[in-house]
Amino acid sequence: MEPKQTLYQAINESFDFEGLNPEEQKKANQDLQNMILENTLLRMFDESDPTSAKKYELFQKQILLYGDSPESTLVFLQKEMPEFYDIFFEELEIIKNK
Amino acid sequence: METTPTPNKNYRDSLAAKINQERAAEENTKASEILQEQQSTILYTDAKEEHRNSPEVKLSRNEHGKNLIEQKKAEIAAIEAAINISENKTPAQTQEQVDDKNESREGFKKQIKESEDKMRQADKDKDETAWNAANEERKNLLGESQKSLTEQEVKTTGDKESENKDILRENILQNSSVEFKNMSNSELMDAYKKNKEMLDVLGTLAAASHVEMTNVMEDTLIERGLIEGPINGNIQEDTDQQNAPAINELEDLNNNENNQEESLNESALKALDDVEVENKDQSIEKMAVLSAIIASAEKSLDWMKGKNSPWSTPSMIAREERKIRNAESGRKNENLEDKESKKTAGGALAMAAERGDKLQEKSPRRSSWLKRNGKYIFVGSLLAGLLYLGPKSSETEEVSDKETIEQTITSDQEVVCGTIEVNDGESQVLKKALESNPEFAQKVGIDPNDPEALRQAMVNLNVIDLETGEEFRLTSETIGGQIDFQTDNKGKLVAFYRLNPDNPDHLDTVRYTLGKNEPGTYQGGVKGEYIEDSFGNKTAIDDTTADYSAFLNK
């Protein structure tokens, strides 16, 4: 079976963390995850795209009710917004190549 | 020479001891890792600089510089002798022959281009006869050029096969420190030029600095591509005598041998064009890569020191600055491209923030909501830690298992809206919504005419304090809006407020974090309070005025 790779690992392999101590590496990785996550969501819920309104509302409801459970949000994203993954990795590539 | 211990020296000695210890234990990988880890730190940079400028290293460089000059002189003499023997000519004469060959190539190239112009013109004029004539002329020129250039090549390399020449060359070169006997004439010329250039650089700089192998000399040689890296004064080299300073430029010449041999067998014109284009392309490509690295790193640095400073640590800034220095010095080894073309973490943070700013400009309201709810969306990055590289078939089963356990919102559930009228509390809105939608009431199992069922619904929606039985309300008066009722994937009734007339797609819900006899706190930091019901004791449904206006100020 192909080994699983988390976003943490994907980011770790995508950028140069040389010169940072382990704690700094971890923090930089987490900050990057959050920024890329936020950029991904902003792209998915672009205000100028009328078709994104329903999805945005659904996402709001999920976060308002079950946002404190990452597992719940994980299941929600996989079922309701599978394009999230593709957009996340597009955003990752944009940061890598910009 | 006695050296007074300094913090830098102590650091260097300690690091060297640690690395030597690992190497002694044959843990070379670990030793390299320790070194790499330290190389980007300020401590390492300072210690290295101090060491390079120390008197003992300078003395060592002086000796090394003198030896290098002598070595280069001897090598040049040996190459000159080898060239004279094989061609019975001086290097200048050999150069003349090369120039002749280039001139001949240029002549053919020009003539062929003229033929091609004629063909294009004939094509434009639709003149088949003229086109055929021009094509024939071009073919002839190609054949002649190939023949001519092959003859010239045979002339310049023919003596290479001579047994007498090999014996003579071997005799002369047998005591040389560099192996020349297997080199072709063109390789010998290259080696001659490179050695001559290095000697010129060393001589000029040595004259200016009293034969001191200073950092300037070292940097100049590196910059001109005559040596690959620092000659001395480096912690790594000091701690690894096997990797002592080395001048590898002549070894590099061997790498070109195959390419040169192949080019002789190709079409003469193609070889000519290829060499020109390849050299130009490589040079442009190298410059473009280095320029892009520098530009990107400089931009990142601006962000890291400015807007992105909350995310930037001194180590990140030091790494970025080192990247610029490396690119500027053109210190490009085989690993540099991979290593240096990877964006640093600091640079990536700067780029991600810049990208985020642009996206936020396009969706300001939604961006604002995401930021306010960031603590739920990015729960300590647990979410990102859990997400995998795209849903894979092997994970489908695992996801299905989670679906059965986790409560989530789904897109396939019916949503029922209830309008908030003056003096309504959530329970009154639910009552009206259920009365208007009996199917939904049946689905969620709540009879709108049963006060106890409504009270229990309010308890389940966290609108009632379980200890006191009081329904939480906000102060002041109700100003309208609506509440969405629906079920989640487990059939549980959930409610969302839609209260902001300026932002209809703004949703909120109630998140009480309640202590006994303390005000409830709504998510987003809006403070509310609960009051006793009008019946005085633990009654769910009351007529007390509800107020949601505080949501509007969020």
XYZ file of C-alpha atoms in Angstrom:
652
model
C 0.000 0.000 0.000
C 1.234 3.468 -0.837
C 2.396 5.256 2.329
C 0.107 8.034 3.500
C 1.392 11.564 3.491
C -0.168 14.336 5.525
C -0.226 17.978 4.517
C 2.407 18.532 7.203
C 4.727 16.138 5.366
C 3.850 17.601 1.967
C 4.788 21.085 3.142
C 7.930 19.801 4.796
C 9.111 18.337 1.511
C 8.091 21.328 -0.564
C 10.119 24.020 1.165
C 13.600 24.583 2.519
C 13.559 24.560 6.328
C 17.349 24.561 6.611
C 18.746 26.708 9.391
C 15.624 26.538 11.556
C 15.629 24.617 14.802
C 13.012 21.851 15.183
C 10.569 24.096 17.037
C 10.859 26.844 14.439
C 10.417 24.276 11.683
C 7.242 22.984 13.290
C 5.825 26.454 13.798
C 6.712 27.589 10.267
C 5.078 24.450 8.892
C 1.893 25.077 10.901
C 1.759 28.741 9.877
C 2.142 27.686 6.248
C -0.602 25.077 6.598
C -2.967 27.674 8.029
C -2.154 30.275 5.393
C -2.558 27.833 2.532
C -5.765 26.483 4.105
C -7.128 30.013 4.362
C -6.122 30.800 0.773
C -7.786 27.584 -0.373
C -11.042 28.467 1.390
C -10.964 32.017 0.043
C -10.679 30.622 -3.453
C -13.502 28.163 -2.909
C -15.769 30.845 -1.466
C -14.955 33.669 -3.871
C -17.589 36.370 -3.336
C -17.648 37.241 -7.026
C -18.759 33.691 -7.862
C -22.517 33.346 -7.195
C -22.325 29.559 -7.285
C -20.098 29.555 -4.206
C -22.792 31.036 -1.909
C -24.480 27.729 -1.084
C -21.195 26.016 -0.367
C -20.064 28.892 1.793
C -23.270 28.675 3.817
C -22.869 24.939 4.270
C -19.266 25.368 5.358
C -20.281 28.081 7.812
C -22.861 25.776 9.367
C -20.347 22.944 9.684
C -17.784 25.167 11.365
C -20.337 26.860 13.622
C -21.616 23.565 14.924
C -18.762 21.097 14.658
C -15.720 23.238 13.903
C -14.084 22.245 17.145
C -13.839 18.675 15.885
C -11.146 18.394 13.164
C -12.309 14.833 12.470
C -15.836 16.053 11.764
C -14.564 18.780 9.434
C -12.338 16.228 7.710
C -15.332 13.979 6.976
C -17.368 17.013 5.916
C -14.710 18.188 3.451
C -14.213 14.753 1.976
C -17.928 14.253 1.453
C -19.247 17.715 0.651
C -16.250 19.515 -0.850
C -13.877 16.982 -2.414
C -12.403 19.690 -4.672
C -10.834 21.133 -1.536
C -7.817 18.826 -1.945
C -7.100 19.789 -5.531
C -7.370 23.482 -4.750
C -5.157 23.100 -1.678
C -2.405 21.505 -3.737
C -2.812 24.088 -6.478
C -2.281 26.756 -3.832
C 0.737 24.875 -2.519
C 2.204 24.791 -6.030
C 1.535 28.508 -6.478
C 3.514 29.300 -3.331
C 6.292 26.928 -4.390
C 6.679 28.414 -7.845
C 5.841 32.061 -7.276
C 50.998 30.321 17.460
C 48.930 30.737 20.628
C 45.379 31.950 20.105
C 43.323 33.570 22.828
C 40.074 31.631 23.231
C 37.038 33.618 22.078
C 33.362 32.612 22.107
C 33.643 31.999 18.373
C 36.708 29.836 18.803
C 35.093 27.899 21.624
C 32.035 27.325 19.451
C 34.191 26.241 16.521
C 36.339 23.897 18.627
C 33.275 22.377 20.211
C 31.597 21.842 16.838
C 34.777 20.423 15.319
C 35.133 18.007 18.253
C 31.544 16.868 17.870
C 31.958 16.287 14.129
C 35.268 14.491 14.558
C 33.713 12.303 17.201
C 30.957 11.246 14.803
C 33.446 10.626 12.016
C 35.656 8.583 14.304
C 32.612 6.451 15.015
C 32.117 6.175 11.217
C 28.885 8.158 11.494
C 29.678 10.352 8.501
C 26.034 11.056 7.676
C 25.357 12.218 11.198
C 28.497 14.385 11.088
C 27.266 15.985 7.854
C 23.855 16.584 9.374
C 25.358 18.301 12.417
C 27.424 20.508 10.137
C 24.510 21.352 7.837
C 22.331 22.210 10.793
C 24.897 24.708 12.044
C 25.897 26.207 8.695
C 23.040 28.657 8.445
C 23.317 29.928 11.996
C 24.783 33.282 12.878
C 27.174 31.575 15.304
C 28.634 29.481 12.502
C 28.940 32.423 10.111
C 30.705 34.552 12.725
C 33.021 31.733 13.784
C 33.898 30.967 10.185
C 34.665 34.596 9.417
C 36.861 34.948 12.501
C 38.665 31.755 11.625
C 39.266 32.775 8.026
C 40.789 36.037 9.164
C 42.945 34.469 11.874
C 46.748 34.909 11.514
C 47.472 31.174 11.305
C 45.009 30.639 8.453
C 46.373 33.672 6.620
C 49.870 32.227 6.969
C 48.635 28.924 5.653
C 47.034 30.703 2.737
C 50.286 32.479 1.926
C 52.043 29.165 1.619
C 49.205 27.709 -0.340
C 49.120 30.689 -2.683
C 52.828 30.419 -3.411
C 52.581 26.694 -4.008
C 49.593 27.163 -6.270
C 51.425 29.690 -8.441
C 54.412 27.372 -8.783
C 52.153 24.443 -9.585
C 50.289 26.376 -12.252
C 53.563 27.517 -13.857
C 54.784 23.925 -14.047
C 51.508 22.718 -15.503
C 51.481 25.422 -18.162
C 55.034 24.537 -19.164
C 54.052 20.885 -19.436
C 51.009 21.669 -21.572
C 53.023 23.932 -23.850
C 55.551 21.165 -24.323
C 52.823 18.646 -25.077
C 51.205 20.908 -27.649
C 54.499 21.682 -29.342
C 55.357 18.015 -29.603
C 52.035 16.876 -31.001
C 51.639 19.678 -33.480
C 55.177 20.945 -33.722
C 53.629 24.353 -33.123
C 53.443 26.923 -30.411
C 50.146 27.461 -28.571
C 49.754 30.665 -30.559
C 50.015 28.727 -33.822
C 47.499 26.200 -32.587
C 45.154 29.013 -31.732
C 45.620 30.363 -35.258
C 44.519 27.020 -36.669
C 41.412 27.061 -34.521
C 40.666 30.598 -35.696
C 40.988 29.479 -39.340
C 38.533 26.696 -38.715
C 36.054 29.084 -37.120
C 36.423 31.500 -40.019
C 35.734 28.725 -42.516
C 32.638 27.704 -40.569
C 31.381 31.263 -40.528
C 31.832 31.511 -44.328
C 29.828 28.358 -44.974
C 27.180 29.414 -42.518
C 26.716 32.722 -44.293
C 26.476 31.091 -47.738
C 23.951 28.533 -46.549
C 21.839 31.263 -45.007
C 21.827 33.089 -48.354
C 20.616 29.906 -50.093
C 17.853 29.539 -47.549
C 16.806 33.152 -48.109
C 16.596 32.418 -51.826
C 14.421 29.374 -51.117
C 12.076 31.435 -48.953
C 11.817 34.110 -51.646
C 11.130 31.477 -54.341
C 8.483 29.960 -52.126
C 6.881 33.357 -51.725
C 7.037 33.968 -55.505
C 5.716 30.432 -56.128
C 8.744 29.913 -58.455
C 9.446 26.175 -58.336
C 12.503 26.307 -60.597
C 14.214 28.948 -58.471
C 13.333 27.008 -55.318
C 14.850 23.787 -56.679
C 18.016 25.622 -57.732
C 18.409 27.240 -54.317
C 17.762 23.935 -52.596
C 20.418 22.223 -54.707
C 22.874 25.012 -53.889
C 22.145 24.609 -50.191
C 22.682 20.843 -50.321
C 26.023 21.304 -52.078
C 27.142 23.861 -49.534
C 26.213 21.578 -46.670
C 28.215 18.738 -48.200
C 31.212 20.966 -48.850
C 31.151 22.424 -45.387
C 31.035 19.004 -43.780
C 33.878 17.782 -45.952
C 35.983 20.852 -45.287
C 35.488 20.803 -41.548
C 36.183 17.069 -41.352
C 39.436 17.603 -43.240
C 40.425 20.346 -40.839
C 39.600 18.180 -37.851
C 41.638 15.314 -39.243
C 44.504 17.745 -39.747
C 44.379 18.962 -36.182
C 43.941 15.548 -34.591
C 45.845 13.326 -36.978
C 49.089 13.409 -35.087
C 47.321 12.232 -31.985
C 47.657 8.708 -33.306
C 51.391 9.021 -33.714
C 53.307 6.527 -31.598
C 56.412 8.722 -31.467
C 54.378 11.643 -30.205
C 52.865 9.552 -27.406
C 56.279 8.369 -26.286
C 57.644 11.911 -26.249
C 54.641 13.315 -24.467
C 54.779 10.577 -21.860
C 58.439 11.222 -21.215
C 57.873 14.916 -20.671
C 54.782 14.591 -18.608
C 55.723 11.625 -16.472
C 56.756 13.821 -13.552
C 53.854 16.223 -13.858
C 51.232 16.285 -11.140
C 48.465 16.412 -13.742
C 47.619 13.752 -16.297
C 47.827 15.273 -19.792
C 48.848 12.361 -21.950
C 45.314 11.200 -22.753
C 44.041 14.641 -23.658
C 43.103 15.612 -27.185
C 44.631 18.748 -28.683
C 41.542 20.820 -28.085
C 41.517 19.704 -24.458
C 45.130 20.641 -24.092
C 44.329 24.083 -25.477
C 41.501 24.510 -23.000
C 43.697 23.408 -20.123
C 46.400 25.783 -21.279
C 44.008 28.725 -21.422
C 42.475 27.983 -18.053
C 45.826 27.541 -16.332
C 47.141 30.677 -17.937
C 44.155 32.625 -16.785
C 44.460 31.292 -13.257
C 48.141 32.141 -13.171
C 47.368 35.649 -14.379
C 44.772 36.105 -11.643
C 47.019 34.695 -8.959
C 50.001 36.710 -10.160
C 48.105 39.988 -10.315
C 46.455 39.554 -6.961
C 49.570 38.198 -5.321
C 51.551 41.204 -6.551
C 48.934 43.506 -5.113
C 48.792 41.755 -1.767
C 52.367 40.539 -1.287
C 51.599 36.945 -2.204
C 48.847 36.611 0.365
C 46.145 34.057 -0.414
C 43.491 36.399 0.849
C 39.732 36.043 0.780
C 39.701 38.425 -2.187
C 41.956 36.131 -4.203
C 39.877 33.170 -3.231
C 36.624 34.880 -4.121
C 38.025 36.055 -7.466
C 39.025 32.528 -8.432
C 35.621 31.220 -7.423
C 33.856 33.988 -9.287
C 35.759 33.195 -12.487
C 34.913 29.537 -12.144
C 38.566 28.575 -11.786
C 38.085 26.838 -8.459
C 34.922 25.394 -6.972
C 34.971 26.531 -3.375
C 36.996 28.031 -0.536
C 40.625 26.895 -0.425
C 41.024 27.054 3.335
C 39.608 28.491 6.513
C 36.458 26.451 6.650
C 35.334 24.449 9.650
C 34.309 21.513 7.531
C 37.653 21.331 5.789
C 39.586 21.742 8.994
C 37.813 18.806 10.521
C 38.122 16.554 7.529
C 41.646 16.287 6.209
C 40.522 13.869 3.520
C 38.467 16.639 1.993
C 41.354 19.078 2.154
C 41.420 22.036 -0.255
C 41.490 20.877 -3.830
C 41.793 22.544 -7.180
C 39.531 20.507 -9.412
C 39.443 22.604 -12.508
C 41.580 20.262 -14.626
C 39.533 17.251 -13.631
C 36.485 19.085 -14.852
C 37.959 19.193 -18.335
C 37.590 15.425 -18.620
C 33.835 15.801 -18.306
C 33.728 17.605 -21.637
C 35.582 14.899 -23.526
C 32.596 12.855 -24.645
C 30.667 15.876 -25.852
C 33.592 17.076 -27.917
C 34.137 13.703 -29.552
C 30.467 13.340 -30.437
C 30.305 16.746 -32.016
C 33.003 15.780 -34.534
C 30.760 13.102 -35.963
C 27.767 15.309 -36.452
C 26.938 17.446 -39.414
C 29.410 20.287 -39.582
C 26.868 23.053 -39.595
C 24.719 21.445 -36.959
C 27.725 21.080 -34.703
C 28.601 24.694 -35.222
C 25.114 25.926 -34.471
C 24.648 23.549 -31.557
C 27.831 24.637 -29.846
C 26.972 28.280 -30.221
C 23.377 27.879 -29.110
C 24.221 25.502 -26.285
C 26.863 27.751 -24.790
C 24.611 30.744 -25.092
C 21.604 28.883 -23.679
C 23.556 27.481 -20.749
C 24.949 30.838 -19.895
C 21.576 32.563 -20.189
C 19.845 29.784 -18.299
C 22.372 29.904 -15.469
C 22.134 33.660 -15.219
C 18.337 33.534 -15.350
C 18.160 30.919 -12.588
C 20.519 32.846 -10.350
C 18.758 36.142 -11.046
C 15.385 34.600 -10.282
C 16.689 33.146 -7.009
C 18.091 36.513 -5.979
C 14.955 38.442 -6.975
C 12.668 36.002 -5.195
C 14.824 35.955 -2.055
C 15.075 39.761 -1.965
C 11.324 40.074 -2.262
C 10.851 37.508 0.479
C 13.309 39.381 2.688
C 11.341 42.611 2.288
C 8.185 40.838 3.378
C 9.909 38.962 6.182
C 11.308 42.157 7.629
C 8.128 44.116 7.006
C 4.588 42.893 6.911
C 5.470 39.284 7.648
C 7.714 40.044 10.614
C 5.378 38.275 13.094
C 6.097 34.992 11.306
C 9.780 35.618 10.626
C 12.501 34.436 12.975
C 16.166 35.565 12.825
C 17.095 32.105 11.495
C 14.678 32.511 8.594
C 16.130 35.894 7.728
C 19.702 34.572 8.003
C 18.868 31.665 5.697
C 17.358 33.994 3.112
C 20.371 36.297 3.235
C 22.713 33.336 2.821
C 20.726 32.221 -0.202
C 21.225 35.610 -1.821
C 24.951 35.543 -1.069
C 25.335 32.077 -2.584
C 23.479 33.032 -5.736
C 25.378 36.294 -6.094
C 28.734 34.593 -5.862
C 27.624 32.211 -8.594
C 28.712 29.332 -6.450
C 26.766 26.844 -8.439
C 27.587 23.210 -7.803
C 25.589 20.200 -8.890
C 23.366 20.351 -5.817
C 22.811 24.072 -5.837
C 20.010 24.078 -8.327
C 17.835 21.670 -6.328
C 18.727 23.109 -2.989
C 18.609 26.787 -3.790
C 15.625 26.657 -6.100
C 13.494 25.380 -3.231
C 11.791 28.294 -1.581
C 12.789 28.816 2.041
C 10.146 28.503 4.757
C 10.427 32.249 5.420
C 10.069 33.015 1.729
C 7.084 30.674 1.463
C 5.377 32.395 4.393
C 5.924 35.753 2.719
C 4.511 34.493 -0.581
C 1.538 32.828 1.141
C 0.725 36.058 2.975
C 0.977 38.075 -0.228
C -1.264 35.609 -2.026
C -3.708 35.704 0.910
C -3.903 39.511 0.721
C -4.923 39.340 -2.935
C -7.600 36.720 -2.295
C -8.921 38.682 0.695
C -9.350 41.754 -1.480
C -11.675 39.724 -3.701
C -13.774 38.340 -0.826
C -13.502 40.754 2.104
C -16.639 39.689 3.992
C -15.982 35.982 3.793
C -12.353 36.555 4.653
C -13.461 38.427 7.745
C -15.713 35.536 8.781
C -12.942 32.971 8.225
C -10.588 35.012 10.379
C -13.111 35.327 13.199
C -13.694 31.599 13.129
C -10.078 30.682 12.531
C -9.755 29.072 15.935
C -12.343 26.515 14.845
C -11.179 26.117 11.270
C -7.503 25.717 12.047
C -7.723 23.933 15.373
C -4.033 24.009 16.215
C -3.437 22.772 12.681
C -4.923 19.460 13.698
C -7.085 19.620 10.618
C -4.092 20.018 8.333
C -2.303 17.277 10.210
C -5.208 14.945 9.561
C -5.696 15.720 5.890
C -4.004 13.411 3.462
C -2.706 13.914 -0.026
C -6.079 13.647 -1.664
C -8.636 10.966 -1.003
C -7.170 7.654 -2.076
C -9.005 4.454 -2.716
C -7.147 2.813 0.152
C -8.595 5.396 2.507
C -12.200 5.116 1.410
C -12.993 2.521 4.027
C -11.415 4.616 6.753
C -13.409 7.683 5.695
C -16.638 5.691 5.701
C -15.911 4.564 9.235
C -15.440 8.173 10.297
C -18.654 9.225 8.590
C -20.610 6.833 10.742
C -19.055 8.228 13.914
C -18.737 11.959 13.262
C -21.606 14.438 13.352
C -21.493 16.729 10.353
C -23.680 19.069 8.375
C -24.778 17.657 5.038
C -26.125 19.320 1.928
C -29.040 16.900 1.552
C -31.043 17.978 4.629
C -34.232 20.051 4.455
C -33.910 23.564 5.907
C -36.906 25.274 7.542
C -36.798 29.030 8.152
C -38.630 30.875 10.904
C -38.920 34.656 10.982
C -38.100 36.420 14.223
C -40.766 38.894 15.201
C -40.660 41.449 17.961
C -40.467 39.825 21.395
C -39.778 36.380 19.967
C -37.316 34.047 21.602
C -35.869 31.042 19.788
C -38.538 28.760 21.161
C -41.326 30.938 19.756
C -39.651 30.979 16.324
C -39.308 27.187 16.361
C -42.944 26.773 17.375
C -44.121 28.856 14.389
C -41.733 27.086 11.989
C -42.932 23.645 13.075
C -46.584 24.684 12.795
C -45.991 25.848 9.196
C -44.060 22.673 8.280
C -45.826 19.676 9.833
C -43.750 17.167 7.800
C -40.579 18.621 9.232
C -42.143 18.582 12.723
C -42.915 14.905 12.254
C -39.422 14.214 10.980
C -37.757 15.790 14.019
C -40.403 14.358 16.360
C -41.482 17.621 18.016
C -45.120 18.530 18.493
C -45.310 22.349 18.366
C -48.273 22.283 20.736
C -46.417 20.315 23.407
C -44.610 22.764 25.753
C -42.444 19.998 27.215
C -41.294 18.856 23.736
C -40.398 22.451 22.865
C -38.572 22.885 26.145
C -36.569 19.721 25.488
C -35.766 20.993 21.983
C -34.425 24.208 23.522
C -32.355 22.163 25.946
C -30.930 20.162 23.036
C -30.183 23.382 21.161
C -28.299 24.651 24.220
C -30.698 27.550 24.572
C -31.696 26.530 28.074
C -29.454 26.307 31.067
C -29.832 22.747 32.320
C -29.357 23.722 35.935
C -31.742 26.633 36.128
C -34.052 25.758 33.255
C -33.885 29.363 32.041
C -33.794 30.261 28.388
C -30.826 32.409 27.446
C -31.680 35.768 25.929
C -29.890 38.896 24.945
C -30.894 42.225 26.399
C -32.755 45.033 24.659
C -35.297 44.431 21.922
C -35.614 42.069 19.027
C -35.216 43.693 15.628
C -35.982 40.862 13.253
C -34.061 38.370 11.138
C -34.651 34.643 10.871
C -33.570 31.303 12.226
C -32.795 28.257 10.020
C -33.748 24.894 11.496
C -32.459 21.638 10.008
C -31.022 18.299 11.050
C -27.463 17.069 10.845
C -26.353 13.679 9.469
C -27.530 12.001 12.706
C -31.011 13.551 12.613
C -30.276 15.997 15.423
C -32.122 19.332 15.238
C -29.764 22.279 14.793
C -30.410 26.026 14.440
C -28.637 28.932 12.821
C -29.313 32.651 13.211
C -29.457 34.837 10.141
C -29.647 38.242 11.721
C -27.492 40.703 9.863
C -29.550 42.611 7.257
C -26.370 44.062 5.757
C -24.958 40.617 5.163
C -27.710 38.097 4.416
C -25.311 35.181 4.074
C -23.874 35.850 7.515
C -24.755 32.985 9.813
C -24.319 32.528 13.521
C -25.233 30.041 16.104
C -25.265 29.953 19.861
C -22.288 28.532 21.665
C -22.787 28.821 25.375
C -19.875 28.244 27.637
C -21.752 28.601 30.814
C -20.876 28.552 34.447
C -23.516 28.544 37.126
C -25.254 31.904 37.464
C -22.883 33.488 34.956
C -23.699 35.147 31.672
C -23.572 32.945 28.579
C -20.935 33.697 25.987
C -21.734 33.585 22.313
C -19.099 32.417 19.871
C -17.356 35.393 18.360
C -17.148 37.046 21.749
C -20.596 38.612 21.858
C -21.710 38.692 25.408
C -25.279 37.873 26.375
C -27.120 37.217 29.563
C -29.954 35.024 30.614
C -32.887 36.142 32.648
C -35.476 34.440 34.706
C -38.596 33.506 32.835
C -41.779 35.422 33.486
C -43.266 32.487 35.300
C -40.517 32.857 37.883
C -39.220 29.368 37.769
C -37.770 26.981 35.195
C -40.230 27.549 32.460
C -38.933 27.141 28.938
C -41.392 29.278 27.049
C -41.878 32.814 28.186
C -42.900 36.170 26.822
C -39.778 38.017 27.818
C -38.380 40.215 25.076
C -35.456 38.613 23.260
C -32.687 40.693 21.775
C -30.272 39.668 19.059
C -29.018 43.139 18.217
C -25.577 42.467 19.629
C -24.948 40.161 16.659
C -25.254 43.123 14.378
C -22.255 44.757 15.980
C -19.950 41.833 15.347
